[in-house]
PDB file of C-alpha atoms in Angstrom:
ATOM      1  CA  MET A  13     -10.861  27.341 -18.996  1.00 44.00           C
ATOM      2  CA  GLN A  14      -8.809  23.919 -17.489  1.00 55.00           C
ATOM      3  CA  GLU A  15      -5.332  25.059 -16.027  1.00 64.00           C
ATOM      4  CA  VAL A  16      -2.253  23.701 -18.009  1.00 70.00           C
ATOM      5  CA  TYR A  17       0.319  22.749 -16.385  1.00 73.00           C
ATOM      6  CA  SER A  18       3.797  22.141 -18.333  1.00 71.00           C
ATOM      7  CA  ASP A  19       5.637  19.187 -16.793  1.00 76.00           C
ATOM      8  CA  ASN A  20       5.386  16.662 -13.944  1.00 76.00           C
ATOM      9  CA  ILE A  21       6.808  18.539 -11.493  1.00 83.00           C
ATOM     10  CA  GLU A  22       4.400  21.695 -11.852  1.00 85.00           C
ATOM     11  CA  LEU A  23       1.560  19.164 -11.493  1.00 85.00           C
ATOM     12  CA  ILE A  24       2.893  17.300  -8.728  1.00 85.00           C
ATOM     13  CA  HIS A  25       3.721  21.015  -6.821  1.00 85.00           C
ATOM     14  CA  ALA A  26       0.229  21.974  -7.372  1.00 87.00           C
ATOM     15  CA  LEU A  27      -0.990  18.478  -6.049  1.00 87.00           C
ATOM     16  CA  LYS A  28       0.351  18.727  -3.040  1.00 87.00           C
ATOM     17  CA  ALA A  29      -0.156  22.207  -2.170  1.00 88.00           C
ATOM     18  CA  GLY A  30      -4.129  21.044  -2.591  1.00 88.00           C
ATOM     19  CA  ASP A  31      -4.635  22.449  -5.666  1.00 88.00           C
ATOM     20  CA  PRO A  32      -8.104  21.263  -7.048  1.00 89.00           C
ATOM     21  CA  LYS A  33      -7.313  22.381 -10.725  1.00 90.00           C
ATOM     22  CA  ALA A  34      -4.597  19.846 -10.276  1.00 88.00           C
ATOM     23  CA  TYR A  35      -6.786  17.259  -9.168  1.00 89.00           C
ATOM     24  CA  THR A  36      -8.909  18.549 -12.077  1.00 90.00           C
ATOM     25  CA  PHE A  37      -6.606  18.299 -14.583  1.00 90.00           C
ATOM     26  CA  LEU A  38      -4.791  15.111 -13.593  1.00 88.00           C
ATOM     27  CA  VAL A  39      -8.666  12.940 -13.316  1.00 91.00           C
ATOM     28  CA  ASN A  40      -9.428  14.708 -16.908  1.00 91.00           C
ATOM     29  CA  THR A  41      -5.903  13.960 -18.460  1.00 89.00           C
ATOM     30  CA  TYR A  42      -6.168  10.352 -17.109  1.00 89.00           C
ATOM     31  CA  HIS A  43      -9.233   8.953 -16.758  1.00 93.00           C
ATOM     32  CA  HIS A  44      -9.937   7.316 -19.696  1.00 92.00           C
ATOM     33  CA  LYS A  45      -6.587   6.115 -20.686  1.00 90.00           C
ATOM     34  CA  LEU A  46      -6.482   4.419 -17.483  1.00 91.00           C
ATOM     35  CA  CYS A  47     -10.155   3.478 -17.281  1.00 90.00           C
ATOM     36  CA  VAL A  48      -9.366   1.699 -20.292  1.00 88.00           C
ATOM     37  CA  TYR A  49      -6.228   0.042 -18.892  1.00 83.00           C
ATOM     38  CA  ALA A  50      -7.869  -1.246 -16.151  1.00 86.00           C
ATOM     39  CA  TYR A  51     -10.960  -2.898 -18.198  1.00 84.00           C
ATOM     40  CA  SER A  52      -7.946  -4.687 -20.114  1.00 81.00           C
ATOM     41  CA  PHE A  53      -7.711  -6.676 -17.232  1.00 76.00           C
ATOM     42  CA  THR A  54     -11.201  -6.658 -15.590  1.00 80.00           C
ATOM     43  CA  HIS A  55     -13.241  -6.811 -18.273  1.00 81.00           C
ATOM     44  CA  ASP A  56     -15.947  -5.022 -16.648  1.00 82.00           C
ATOM     45  CA  HIS A  57     -16.689  -1.240 -17.172  1.00 87.00           C
ATOM     46  CA  ASN A  58     -17.698  -0.910 -13.581  1.00 88.00           C
ATOM     47  CA  LEU A  59     -14.675  -2.359 -11.642  1.00 87.00           C
ATOM     48  CA  SER A  60     -12.406  -0.755 -13.873  1.00 89.00           C
ATOM     49  CA  GLU A  61     -14.292   2.700 -12.840  1.00 92.00           C
ATOM     50  CA  ASP A  62     -13.963   1.828  -8.920  1.00 91.00           C
ATOM     51  CA  ILE A  63     -10.289   0.874  -9.473  1.00 91.00           C
ATOM     52  CA  VAL A  64      -9.193   4.031 -11.119  1.00 93.00           C
ATOM     53  CA  GLN A  65     -11.639   5.752  -8.662  1.00 94.00           C
ATOM     54  CA  ASN A  66      -9.919   4.700  -5.962  1.00 92.00           C
ATOM     55  CA  VAL A  67      -6.763   5.422  -7.699  1.00 93.00           C
ATOM     56  CA  PHE A  68      -7.232   8.856  -7.720  1.00 92.00           C
ATOM     57  CA  MET A  69      -8.844   8.992  -4.048  1.00 92.00           C
ATOM     58  CA  ARG A  70      -5.514   7.524  -2.831  1.00 91.00           C
ATOM     59  CA  ILE A  71      -3.789   9.832  -4.662  1.00 88.00           C
ATOM     60  CA  TRP A  72      -5.457  12.900  -3.329  1.00 90.00           C
ATOM     61  CA  ASN A  73      -5.750  11.410   0.292  1.00 90.00           C
ATOM     62  CA  LYS A  74      -1.539  10.807  -0.106  1.00 88.00           C
ATOM     63  CA  ARG A  75      -1.136  13.825  -2.249  1.00 86.00           C
ATOM     64  CA  ASN A  76       1.531  14.822   0.576  1.00 86.00           C
ATOM     65  CA  ASN A  77       3.540  11.530  -0.221  1.00 85.00           C
ATOM     66  CA  LEU A  78       4.418  12.505  -3.719  1.00 83.00           C
ATOM     67  CA  LYS A  79       8.051  13.120  -4.886  1.00 81.00           C
ATOM     68  CA  GLU A  80       8.713  15.948  -7.261  1.00 76.00           C
ATOM     69  CA  ASP A  81      10.304  13.978  -9.179  1.00 74.00           C
ATOM     70  CA  PHE A  82       8.228  10.894  -9.755  1.00 73.00           C
ATOM     71  CA  ALA A  83       7.143   9.582 -13.661  1.00 78.00           C
ATOM     72  CA  LEU A  84       3.432  10.224 -12.723  1.00 81.00           C
ATOM     73  CA  ASN A  85       1.942   8.517 -16.052  1.00 79.00           C
ATOM     74  CA  SER A  86       3.984   5.443 -14.905  1.00 80.00           C
ATOM     75  CA  PHE A  87       3.061   5.817 -11.618  1.00 83.00           C
ATOM     76  CA  LEU A  88      -0.721   5.950 -12.300  1.00 87.00           C
ATOM     77  CA  TYR A  89      -0.542   2.827 -14.658  1.00 84.00           C
ATOM     78  CA  LYS A  90       1.472   1.086 -11.624  1.00 86.00           C
ATOM     79  CA  SER A  91      -1.167   2.088  -9.121  1.00 88.00           C
ATOM     80  CA  VAL A  92      -4.156   0.667 -11.583  1.00 88.00           C
ATOM     81  CA  TYR A  93      -2.286  -2.355 -11.735  1.00 85.00           C
ATOM     82  CA  ASN A  94      -1.611  -2.466  -8.352  1.00 85.00           C
ATOM     83  CA  GLU A  95      -5.511  -1.230  -7.361  1.00 88.00           C
ATOM     84  CA  PHE A  96      -6.316  -4.036  -9.602  1.00 84.00           C
ATOM     85  CA  ILE A  97      -4.515  -7.012  -8.039  1.00 81.00           C
ATOM     86  CA  ASP A  98      -6.084  -5.662  -4.809  1.00 80.00           C
ATOM     87  CA  GLN A  99      -9.641  -5.845  -5.794  1.00 78.00           C
ATOM     88  CA  TYR A 100      -8.918  -9.418  -7.443  1.00 73.00           C
ATOM     89  CA  ARG A 101      -7.387 -10.582  -4.447  1.00 69.00           C
ATOM     90  CA  SER A 102     -10.572  -9.286  -2.019  1.00 68.00           C
ATOM     91  CA  GLN A 103     -12.781 -11.182  -4.432  1.00 66.00           C
ATOM     92  CA  LYS A 104     -11.494 -14.549  -4.152  1.00 59.00           C
ATOM     93  CA  THR A 105     -12.147 -17.102  -1.552  1.00 52.00           C
ATOM     94  CA  VAL A 106      -9.622 -17.129   1.338  1.00 49.00           C
ATOM     95  CA  TYR A 107      -6.572 -18.820   0.543  1.00 53.00           C
ATOM     96  CA  PRO A 108      -5.530 -21.910   2.333  1.00 59.00           C
ATOM     97  CA  LEU A 109      -2.332 -20.205   3.720  1.00 55.00           C
ATOM     98  CA  GLU A 110      -4.755 -17.194   5.127  1.00 55.00           C
ATOM     99  CA  LYS A 111      -6.588 -20.108   6.520  1.00 59.00           C
ATOM    100  CA  LYS A 112      -4.196 -21.516   8.423  1.00 63.00           C
ATOM    101  CA  TYR A 113      -3.207 -18.425   9.707  1.00 59.00           C
ATOM    102  CA  ILE A 114      -6.984 -17.394  10.871  1.00 58.00           C
ATOM    103  CA  ASP A 115      -7.187 -20.670  12.361  1.00 62.00           C
ATOM    104  CA  ALA A 116      -3.936 -20.533  14.052  1.00 64.00           C
ATOM    105  CA  LEU A 117      -5.186 -17.127  15.570  1.00 58.00           C
ATOM    106  CA  ASN A 118      -8.626 -18.738  16.257  1.00 58.00           C
ATOM    107  CA  THR A 119      -7.086 -20.693  18.379  1.00 61.00           C
ATOM    108  CA  ILE A 120      -4.904 -17.772  19.771  1.00 56.00           C
ATOM    109  CA  ILE A 121      -8.068 -16.072  20.918  1.00 52.00           C
ATOM    110  CA  GLU A 122     -10.108 -18.798  22.497  1.00 54.00           C
ATOM    111  CA  ASN A 123      -6.855 -19.497  24.455  1.00 53.00           C
ATOM    112  CA  GLU A 124      -5.720 -15.907  25.351  1.00 50.00           C
ATOM    113  CA  GLU A 125      -7.825 -13.047  27.202  1.00 47.00           C
ATOM    114  CA  GLU A 126      -8.233  -9.901  26.289  1.00 46.00           C
ATOM    115  CA  HIS A 127      -6.098  -7.670  28.147  1.00 49.00           C
ATOM    116  CA  SER A 128      -3.302 -10.573  26.748  1.00 61.00           C
ATOM    117  CA  LEU A 129      -4.310 -10.028  23.114  1.00 58.00           C
ATOM    118  CA  GLU A 130      -3.575  -5.858  24.004  1.00 68.00           C
ATOM    119  CA  ARG A 131      -0.092  -6.744  25.691  1.00 74.00           C
ATOM    120  CA  ILE A 132       0.196  -8.825  21.975  1.00 74.00           C
ATOM    121  CA  ILE A 133      -0.176  -6.028  20.147  1.00 75.00           C
ATOM    122  CA  LYS A 134       1.791  -3.495  22.497  1.00 81.00           C
ATOM    123  CA  LEU A 135       4.398  -6.142  22.204  1.00 82.00           C
ATOM    124  CA  VAL A 136       4.683  -6.069  18.676  1.00 82.00           C
ATOM    125  CA  LYS A 137       4.636  -2.581  18.369  1.00 84.00           C
ATOM    126  CA  ARG A 138       7.127  -1.733  20.189  1.00 88.00           C
ATOM    127  CA  GLU A 139       9.284  -4.491  18.193  1.00 87.00           C
ATOM    128  CA  ILE A 140       8.822  -2.569  15.196  1.00 87.00           C
ATOM    129  CA  GLN A 141       9.682   0.638  16.842  1.00 90.00           C
ATOM    130  CA  ASN A 142      13.336  -1.160  17.832  1.00 91.00           C
ATOM    131  CA  LEU A 143      13.778  -1.733  13.975  1.00 91.00           C
ATOM    132  CA  PRO A 144      16.750  -0.094  12.732  1.00 93.00           C
ATOM    133  CA  PRO A 145      15.351   3.300  10.731  1.00 92.00           C
ATOM    134  CA  LYS A 146      15.251   2.900   7.116  1.00 93.00           C
ATOM    135  CA  CYS A 147      14.170  -0.784   7.879  1.00 93.00           C
ATOM    136  CA  LYS A 148      11.099   0.474   9.870  1.00 91.00           C
ATOM    137  CA  GLU A 149      10.509   3.119   7.708  1.00 91.00           C
ATOM    138  CA  ILE A 150      10.007   0.944   4.812  1.00 91.00           C
ATOM    139  CA  PHE A 151       8.063  -1.603   6.841  1.00 89.00           C
ATOM    140  CA  LEU A 152       5.442   0.812   7.889  1.00 87.00           C
ATOM    141  CA  LEU A 153       4.916   2.176   4.474  1.00 88.00           C
ATOM    142  CA  SER A 154       4.280  -1.375   3.209  1.00 86.00           C
ATOM    143  CA  LYS A 155       2.021  -2.485   5.640  1.00 82.00           C
ATOM    144  CA  GLU A 156       0.621   0.225   7.394  1.00 79.00           C
ATOM    145  CA  GLU A 157       0.028   2.790   4.338  1.00 77.00           C
ATOM    146  CA  GLY A 158      -0.299  -0.484   1.782  1.00 81.00           C
ATOM    147  CA  LEU A 159       2.169   0.862  -0.678  1.00 84.00           C
ATOM    148  CA  THR A 160       3.163  -1.662  -2.706  1.00 88.00           C
ATOM    149  CA  ASN A 161       7.114  -2.511  -3.232  1.00 89.00           C
ATOM    150  CA  ILE A 162       7.253  -0.899  -6.586  1.00 89.00           C
ATOM    151  CA  GLU A 163       5.462   2.473  -5.491  1.00 88.00           C
ATOM    152  CA  ILE A 164       8.071   2.482  -2.170  1.00 90.00           C
ATOM    153  CA  ALA A 165      10.685   2.085  -4.766  1.00 90.00           C
ATOM    154  CA  GLU A 166       9.919   5.403  -6.446  1.00 88.00           C
ATOM    155  CA  TYR A 167       8.899   7.071  -3.482  1.00 86.00           C
ATOM    156  CA  LYS A 168      12.004   6.886  -1.263  1.00 88.00           C
ATOM    157  CA  ASN A 169      14.333   6.361  -4.748  1.00 90.00           C
ATOM    158  CA  VAL A 170      15.447   3.470  -4.525  1.00 91.00           C
ATOM    159  CA  SER A 171      15.439  -0.255  -6.243  1.00 92.00           C
ATOM    160  CA  ILE A 172      12.898  -2.546  -5.590  1.00 90.00           C
ATOM    161  CA  LYS A 173      15.906  -5.090  -4.556  1.00 93.00           C
ATOM    162  CA  SER A 174      16.806  -2.850  -1.907  1.00 93.00           C
ATOM    163  CA  VAL A 175      12.520  -2.339  -0.680  1.00 92.00           C
ATOM    164  CA  GLU A 176      12.277  -6.183  -0.593  1.00 92.00           C
ATOM    165  CA  ALA A 177      15.405  -6.639   1.295  1.00 94.00           C
ATOM    166  CA  HIS A 178      14.689  -4.056   4.039  1.00 94.00           C
ATOM    167  CA  ILE A 179      11.242  -5.371   4.449  1.00 90.00           C
ATOM    168  CA  THR A 180      12.718  -9.255   4.576  1.00 90.00           C
ATOM    169  CA  LYS A 181      15.196  -7.754   7.271  1.00 93.00           C
ATOM    170  CA  ALA A 182      12.084  -6.015   8.874  1.00 89.00           C
ATOM    171  CA  TYR A 183      10.023  -9.767   9.449  1.00 86.00           C
ATOM    172  CA  SER A 184      13.263 -11.521  10.391  1.00 89.00           C
ATOM    173  CA  ILE A 185      13.986  -9.240  13.499  1.00 90.00           C
ATOM    174  CA  LEU A 186      10.300  -9.507  14.324  1.00 86.00           C
ATOM    175  CA  ARG A 187      10.261 -13.448  14.096  1.00 86.00           C
ATOM    176  CA  SER A 188      13.390 -13.786  15.835  1.00 88.00           C
ATOM    177  CA  ALA A 189      11.724 -11.053  18.572  1.00 85.00           C
ATOM    178  CA  LEU A 190       7.813 -12.231  18.832  1.00 81.00           C
ATOM    179  CA  GLY A 191       9.118 -16.257  18.869  1.00 78.00           C
ATOM    180  CA  GLU A 192       6.605 -18.844  17.023  1.00 74.00           C
ATOM    181  CA  ASN A 193       3.792 -16.783  17.216  1.00 71.00           C
ATOM    182  CA  ALA A 194       5.584 -13.943  14.897  1.00 73.00           C
ATOM    183  CA  ASN A 195       3.626 -14.643  11.749  1.00 71.00           C
ATOM    184  CA  ILE A 196       0.048 -15.075  13.355  1.00 70.00           C
ATOM    185  CA  TYR A 197       0.985 -11.586  15.236  1.00 71.00           C
ATOM    186  CA  LEU A 198       1.672  -9.740  12.205  1.00 72.00           C
ATOM    187  CA  PHE A 199      -0.800 -11.265  10.081  1.00 64.00           C
ATOM    188  CA  LEU A 200      -3.140 -10.238  12.371  1.00 62.00           C
ATOM    189  CA  MET A 201      -2.126  -6.622  12.426  1.00 66.00           C
ATOM    190  CA  TYR A 202      -1.492  -6.651   8.775  1.00 63.00           C
ATOM    191  CA  ARG A 203      -3.499  -8.622   6.628  1.00 54.00           C
TER     192      ARG A 203
END
């Protein structure tokens, strides 16, 4: 018999507790709807299944980050859309701007010895740690955790504009601290 959860809060609480029945309920409740939604973008059944599976896996792996006041239905649909965008980008050829950074990075690698690259990575990490706390937290959620601005806004219960402002501020501070090659260093670490 399948467990039934009376509301979002109860389901999220059970997911955070690691209850496999809650995960099964989540998948059984939303899988088909999300596949249909993903198919509206992909027009490919297999890719749609992959996208939805990735979303469910990410939710399970990052279940401790779920907030009990999340609108789970909206969060799932947004996550499917964002996963589609990520899949789409990964399928496309390298963007001209990315090519520029990759070429510049190759030049730096040719000109720098290995210990210098380690020094650069340590420098970037140190400058990230020096960011203002809220700015650093949002920047790392975006770049290390791979959350979208919408997901961060929901998770932190702030506006999307606030998230964008913190990320912009972080990039500005890091560019000032790291000099002319800042964009290349950041691209290397957070592509």
